[in-house]
PDB file of C-alpha atoms in Angstrom:
ATOM      1  CA  LEU A   1      -3.939   8.351  -6.569  1.00  0.00           C
ATOM      2  CA  ILE A   2      -1.768   9.382  -3.659  1.00  0.00           C
ATOM      3  CA  GLY A   3      -0.410   6.447  -1.697  1.00  0.00           C
ATOM      4  CA  ILE A   4       0.547   6.967   1.934  1.00  0.00           C
ATOM      5  CA  ALA A   5       3.285   4.697   3.319  1.00  0.00           C
ATOM      6  CA  SER A   6       2.461   1.738   5.499  1.00  0.00           C
ATOM      7  CA  SER A   7       4.592   0.831   8.499  1.00  0.00           C
ATOM      8  CA  GLY A   8       4.925  -2.774   7.278  1.00  0.00           C
ATOM      9  CA  PRO A   9       2.518  -5.620   6.536  1.00  0.00           C
ATOM     10  CA  HIS A  10       0.040  -4.219   9.082  1.00  0.00           C
ATOM     11  CA  SER A  11      -2.275  -7.117   9.931  1.00  0.00           C
ATOM     12  CA  ASN A  12      -2.746  -8.595   6.478  1.00  0.00           C
ATOM     13  CA  GLY A  13      -1.403 -11.707   4.863  1.00  0.00           C
ATOM     14  CA  TYR A  14      -0.034 -13.232   8.042  1.00  0.00           C
ATOM     15  CA  SER A  15      -1.043 -16.791   7.143  1.00  0.00           C
ATOM     16  CA  LEU A  16       1.248 -16.461   4.131  1.00  0.00           C
ATOM     17  CA  VAL A  17       3.873 -14.570   6.173  1.00  0.00           C
ATOM     18  CA  ARG A  18       3.970 -17.396   8.741  1.00  0.00           C
ATOM     19  CA  ARG A  19       4.345 -20.069   6.055  1.00  0.00           C
ATOM     20  CA  ILE A  20       7.197 -18.188   4.367  1.00  0.00           C
ATOM     21  CA  TYR A  21       8.882 -17.384   7.686  1.00  0.00           C
ATOM     22  CA  GLU A  22       8.739 -20.992   8.903  1.00  0.00           C
ATOM     23  CA  ARG A  23       9.828 -22.426   5.543  1.00  0.00           C
ATOM     24  CA  ALA A  24      12.820 -20.026   5.638  1.00  0.00           C
ATOM     25  CA  GLY A  25      13.839 -21.432   9.038  1.00  0.00           C
ATOM     26  CA  SER A  26      12.350 -18.651  11.226  1.00  0.00           C
ATOM     27  CA  PRO A  27      15.271 -16.226  10.673  1.00  0.00           C
ATOM     28  CA  ALA A  28      14.193 -13.633  13.281  1.00  0.00           C
ATOM     29  CA  ASP A  29      17.606 -11.959  13.455  1.00  0.00           C
ATOM     30  CA  LEU A  30      18.070 -11.694   9.692  1.00  0.00           C
ATOM     31  CA  VAL A  31      19.067  -8.126   8.849  1.00  0.00           C
ATOM     32  CA  LEU A  32      17.209  -6.629   5.882  1.00  0.00           C
ATOM     33  CA  GLU A  33      18.862  -4.266   3.436  1.00  0.00           C
ATOM     34  CA  ASP A  34      17.550  -1.215   5.323  1.00  0.00           C
ATOM     35  CA  GLY A  35      19.352  -2.410   8.480  1.00  0.00           C
ATOM     36  CA  SER A  36      16.225  -3.556  10.334  1.00  0.00           C
ATOM     37  CA  LYS A  37      15.784  -7.060  11.698  1.00  0.00           C
ATOM     38  CA  LEU A  38      13.244  -9.193   9.890  1.00  0.00           C
ATOM     39  CA  VAL A  39      11.274  -9.918  13.065  1.00  0.00           C
ATOM     40  CA  ASP A  40      11.013  -6.175  13.827  1.00  0.00           C
ATOM     41  CA  ALA A  41       9.826  -5.421  10.295  1.00  0.00           C
ATOM     42  CA  LEU A  42       7.233  -8.196  10.423  1.00  0.00           C
ATOM     43  CA  MET A  43       5.968  -7.117  13.843  1.00  0.00           C
ATOM     44  CA  ALA A  44       6.027  -3.333  13.315  1.00  0.00           C
ATOM     45  CA  PRO A  45       2.859  -1.780  14.763  1.00  0.00           C
ATOM     46  CA  THR A  46       0.241  -0.789  12.213  1.00  0.00           C
ATOM     47  CA  ARG A  47       0.383   2.889  11.328  1.00  0.00           C
ATOM     48  CA  LEU A  48      -2.857   4.581  12.329  1.00  0.00           C
ATOM     49  CA  TYR A  49      -4.137   7.124   9.827  1.00  0.00           C
ATOM     50  CA  VAL A  50      -7.228   8.478  11.609  1.00  0.00           C
ATOM     51  CA  LYS A  51      -5.871  11.629  13.281  1.00  0.00           C
ATOM     52  CA  PRO A  52      -3.739  12.884  10.381  1.00  0.00           C
ATOM     53  CA  LEU A  53      -6.513  12.157   7.889  1.00  0.00           C
ATOM     54  CA  LEU A  54      -9.097  14.000   9.971  1.00  0.00           C
ATOM     55  CA  SER A  55      -6.741  16.976   9.878  1.00  0.00           C
ATOM     56  CA  LEU A  56      -6.308  16.563   6.119  1.00  0.00           C
ATOM     57  CA  LEU A  57     -10.086  16.388   5.622  1.00  0.00           C
ATOM     58  CA  LYS A  58     -10.538  19.696   7.477  1.00  0.00           C
ATOM     59  CA  THR A  59      -8.210  21.385   5.009  1.00  0.00           C
ATOM     60  CA  HIS A  60      -8.892  19.458   1.791  1.00  0.00           C
ATOM     61  CA  GLY A  61     -12.215  17.693   2.356  1.00  0.00           C
ATOM     62  CA  SER A  62     -13.802  18.793  -0.908  1.00  0.00           C
ATOM     63  CA  ALA A  63     -10.657  17.874  -2.858  1.00  0.00           C
ATOM     64  CA  ILE A  64     -10.581  14.287  -1.642  1.00  0.00           C
ATOM     65  CA  HIS A  65     -12.896  12.273  -3.854  1.00  0.00           C
ATOM     66  CA  GLY A  66     -12.218   8.914  -2.224  1.00  0.00           C
ATOM     67  CA  MET A  67     -10.139   7.138   0.393  1.00  0.00           C
ATOM     68  CA  ALA A  68      -9.122   3.511   0.775  1.00  0.00           C
ATOM     69  CA  HIS A  69      -7.391   1.780   3.654  1.00  0.00           C
ATOM     70  CA  ILE A  70      -5.250  -0.973   2.141  1.00  0.00           C
ATOM     71  CA  THR A  71      -6.208  -4.041   4.153  1.00  0.00           C
ATOM     72  CA  GLY A  72      -7.061  -7.609   3.162  1.00  0.00           C
ATOM     73  CA  GLY A  73      -7.323  -7.613  -0.617  1.00  0.00           C
ATOM     74  CA  GLY A  74      -4.248  -5.436  -0.987  1.00  0.00           C
ATOM     75  CA  LEU A  75      -3.959  -2.820  -3.700  1.00  0.00           C
ATOM     76  CA  THR A  76      -6.026  -4.710  -6.259  1.00  0.00           C
ATOM     77  CA  GLU A  77      -9.243  -5.024  -4.248  1.00  0.00           C
ATOM     78  CA  ASN A  78      -9.422  -2.082  -1.841  1.00  0.00           C
ATOM     79  CA  ILE A  79      -9.071   1.092  -3.911  1.00  0.00           C
ATOM     80  CA  ILE A  80     -11.462  -0.005  -6.645  1.00  0.00           C
ATOM     81  CA  ARG A  81     -14.275  -0.305  -4.077  1.00  0.00           C
ATOM     82  CA  VAL A  82     -14.551   3.502  -3.943  1.00  0.00           C
ATOM     83  CA  VAL A  83     -14.359   3.993  -7.731  1.00  0.00           C
ATOM     84  CA  PRO A  84     -17.615   4.146  -9.730  1.00  0.00           C
ATOM     85  CA  GLU A  85     -18.375   1.542 -12.394  1.00  0.00           C
ATOM     86  CA  GLY A  86     -17.011   2.548 -15.779  1.00  0.00           C
ATOM     87  CA  LEU A  87     -13.754   3.744 -14.249  1.00  0.00           C
ATOM     88  CA  GLY A  88     -10.586   1.864 -13.429  1.00  0.00           C
ATOM     89  CA  LEU A  89      -7.176   2.353 -11.881  1.00  0.00           C
ATOM     90  CA  ASP A  90      -3.778   2.572 -13.488  1.00  0.00           C
ATOM     91  CA  ILE A  91      -1.180   2.056 -10.732  1.00  0.00           C
ATOM     92  CA  ASP A  92       2.514   2.611 -11.428  1.00  0.00           C
ATOM     93  CA  ALA A  93       4.400   0.113  -9.253  1.00  0.00           C
ATOM     94  CA  THR A  94       7.658   1.955  -9.993  1.00  0.00           C
ATOM     95  CA  SER A  95       6.463   5.136  -8.262  1.00  0.00           C
ATOM     96  CA  TRP A  96       7.548   3.835  -4.851  1.00  0.00           C
ATOM     97  CA  THR A  97      10.112   1.301  -3.696  1.00  0.00           C
ATOM     98  CA  LEU A  98       8.844  -2.002  -2.373  1.00  0.00           C
ATOM     99  CA  PRO A  99      10.004  -1.989   1.273  1.00  0.00           C
ATOM    100  CA  PRO A 100      12.659  -4.583   2.193  1.00  0.00           C
ATOM    101  CA  VAL A 101      10.272  -6.720   4.278  1.00  0.00           C
ATOM    102  CA  PHE A 102       8.025  -7.177   1.225  1.00  0.00           C
ATOM    103  CA  GLN A 103      11.043  -7.829  -1.006  1.00  0.00           C
ATOM    104  CA  TRP A 104      12.106 -10.570   1.404  1.00  0.00           C
ATOM    105  CA  LEU A 105       8.601 -12.094   1.521  1.00  0.00           C
ATOM    106  CA  GLN A 106       8.333 -12.107  -2.255  1.00  0.00           C
ATOM    107  CA  ARG A 107      11.804 -13.555  -2.798  1.00  0.00           C
ATOM    108  CA  GLU A 108      11.727 -16.123   0.033  1.00  0.00           C
ATOM    109  CA  GLY A 109       8.165 -17.202  -0.688  1.00  0.00           C
ATOM    110  CA  ASN A 110       8.523 -17.085  -4.470  1.00  0.00           C
ATOM    111  CA  VAL A 111       5.336 -14.992  -4.501  1.00  0.00           C
ATOM    112  CA  ALA A 112       4.163 -13.725  -7.891  1.00  0.00           C
ATOM    113  CA  ASP A 113       3.600  -9.984  -8.334  1.00  0.00           C
ATOM    114  CA  ALA A 114      -0.170 -10.430  -8.729  1.00  0.00           C
ATOM    115  CA  GLU A 115      -0.364 -12.324  -5.426  1.00  0.00           C
ATOM    116  CA  MET A 116       1.751  -9.668  -3.678  1.00  0.00           C
ATOM    117  CA  TRP A 117      -0.612  -6.905  -4.867  1.00  0.00           C
ATOM    118  CA  ARG A 118      -3.683  -8.914  -3.798  1.00  0.00           C
ATOM    119  CA  THR A 119      -2.380 -10.075  -0.410  1.00  0.00           C
ATOM    120  CA  PHE A 120      -0.200  -7.262   0.937  1.00  0.00           C
ATOM    121  CA  ASN A 121      -0.214  -3.474   1.041  1.00  0.00           C
ATOM    122  CA  CYS A 122       3.309  -3.569  -0.471  1.00  0.00           C
ATOM    123  CA  GLY A 123       4.268  -0.393   1.379  1.00  0.00           C
ATOM    124  CA  ILE A 124       1.073   1.588   0.664  1.00  0.00           C
ATOM    125  CA  GLY A 125      -1.211   1.636   3.689  1.00  0.00           C
ATOM    126  CA  PHE A 126      -3.772   4.216   2.599  1.00  0.00           C
ATOM    127  CA  VAL A 127      -4.761   5.795  -0.728  1.00  0.00           C
ATOM    128  CA  LEU A 128      -6.375   9.148  -1.465  1.00  0.00           C
ATOM    129  CA  LEU A 129      -8.178   9.867  -4.720  1.00  0.00           C
ATOM    130  CA  VAL A 130      -7.571  13.518  -5.549  1.00  0.00           C
ATOM    131  CA  PRO A 131      -8.132  15.610  -8.702  1.00  0.00           C
ATOM    132  CA  ALA A 132      -4.887  16.312 -10.582  1.00  0.00           C
ATOM    133  CA  ASP A 133      -5.096  20.043  -9.850  1.00  0.00           C
ATOM    134  CA  GLN A 134      -5.204  19.374  -6.087  1.00  0.00           C
ATOM    135  CA  VAL A 135      -2.306  16.894  -5.845  1.00  0.00           C
ATOM    136  CA  ALA A 136       0.359  19.500  -5.013  1.00  0.00           C
ATOM    137  CA  ALA A 137      -1.706  21.046  -2.204  1.00  0.00           C
ATOM    138  CA  VAL A 138      -2.585  17.658  -0.679  1.00  0.00           C
ATOM    139  CA  ASN A 139       1.062  16.556  -0.994  1.00  0.00           C
ATOM    140  CA  ALA A 140       2.162  19.697   0.878  1.00  0.00           C
ATOM    141  CA  SER A 141      -0.268  18.903   3.683  1.00  0.00           C
ATOM    142  CA  LEU A 142       0.898  15.290   3.831  1.00  0.00           C
ATOM    143  CA  ASP A 143       4.485  16.576   4.074  1.00  0.00           C
ATOM    144  CA  ALA A 144       3.469  18.842   6.964  1.00  0.00           C
ATOM    145  CA  LEU A 145       1.842  15.834   8.663  1.00  0.00           C
ATOM    146  CA  GLN A 146       5.089  13.894   8.142  1.00  0.00           C
ATOM    147  CA  LEU A 147       3.349  11.127   6.230  1.00  0.00           C
ATOM    148  CA  PRO A 148       5.573   9.661   3.497  1.00  0.00           C
ATOM    149  CA  HIS A 149       3.589   9.453   0.275  1.00  0.00           C
ATOM    150  CA  TRP A 150       3.821   9.059  -3.488  1.00  0.00           C
ATOM    151  CA  GLN A 151       1.647   9.728  -6.488  1.00  0.00           C
ATOM    152  CA  ILE A 152       1.062   6.092  -7.404  1.00  0.00           C
ATOM    153  CA  GLY A 153      -1.325   6.283 -10.322  1.00  0.00           C
ATOM    154  CA  LYS A 154      -4.579   7.643 -11.620  1.00  0.00           C
ATOM    155  CA  VAL A 155      -8.227   6.916 -12.193  1.00  0.00           C
ATOM    156  CA  VAL A 156      -8.869   6.069 -15.841  1.00  0.00           C
ATOM    157  CA  GLU A 157     -11.760   4.954 -18.004  1.00  0.00           C
ATOM    158  CA  ALA A 158     -12.302   1.230 -17.632  1.00  0.00           C
ATOM    159  CA  VAL A 159     -11.596  -0.840 -20.710  1.00  0.00           C
ATOM    160  CA  GLU A 160     -14.403  -3.241 -21.540  1.00  0.00           C
ATOM    161  CA  GLY A 161     -13.298  -6.836 -21.067  1.00  0.00           C
ATOM    162  CA  SER A 162     -10.201  -5.878 -19.042  1.00  0.00           C
ATOM    163  CA  GLU A 163      -9.453  -5.813 -15.341  1.00  0.00           C
ATOM    164  CA  ARG A 164     -10.436  -2.515 -13.736  1.00  0.00           C
ATOM    165  CA  VAL A 165      -7.156  -2.389 -11.816  1.00  0.00           C
ATOM    166  CA  ARG A 166      -3.908  -2.400 -13.762  1.00  0.00           C
ATOM    167  CA  ILE A 167      -0.621  -2.443 -11.873  1.00  0.00           C
ATOM    168  CA  GLY A 168       2.517  -2.172 -13.918  1.00  0.00           C
TER     169      GLY A 168
END
């Protein structure tokens, strides 16, 4: 699983964002640890992936076994939709740093990890499912397209009686 960076919350979870923001006293000018203002981070335009991904598909189309735009349903519900039954996902949450805007939302809203993964993209706006032997080549192309990305996990055999998506 190769996760491509989001530009912020995109358009998901804003009912929760509004509640947290208002409960925190609407601190628009609050400066986050990366130096950005909270209001700018919350209102950052959604990164559009279409053009760079069309370019990537021209070069690596046969190597990309699945793609998932991380929208409503966050990381727990979007990627698994393109994974056949009998398989699951093992996502390593330590493979990328939760962006400061999501850290603030989680801290200020006292939002549990599971709810963060289900509601927000948590810094991962798009995911590619790529065979292990193609990861380096796809990563090189993503670098050339100037799309920040991380190897965030892998497709695994599903365990009977367990959730198909494990984030740890």
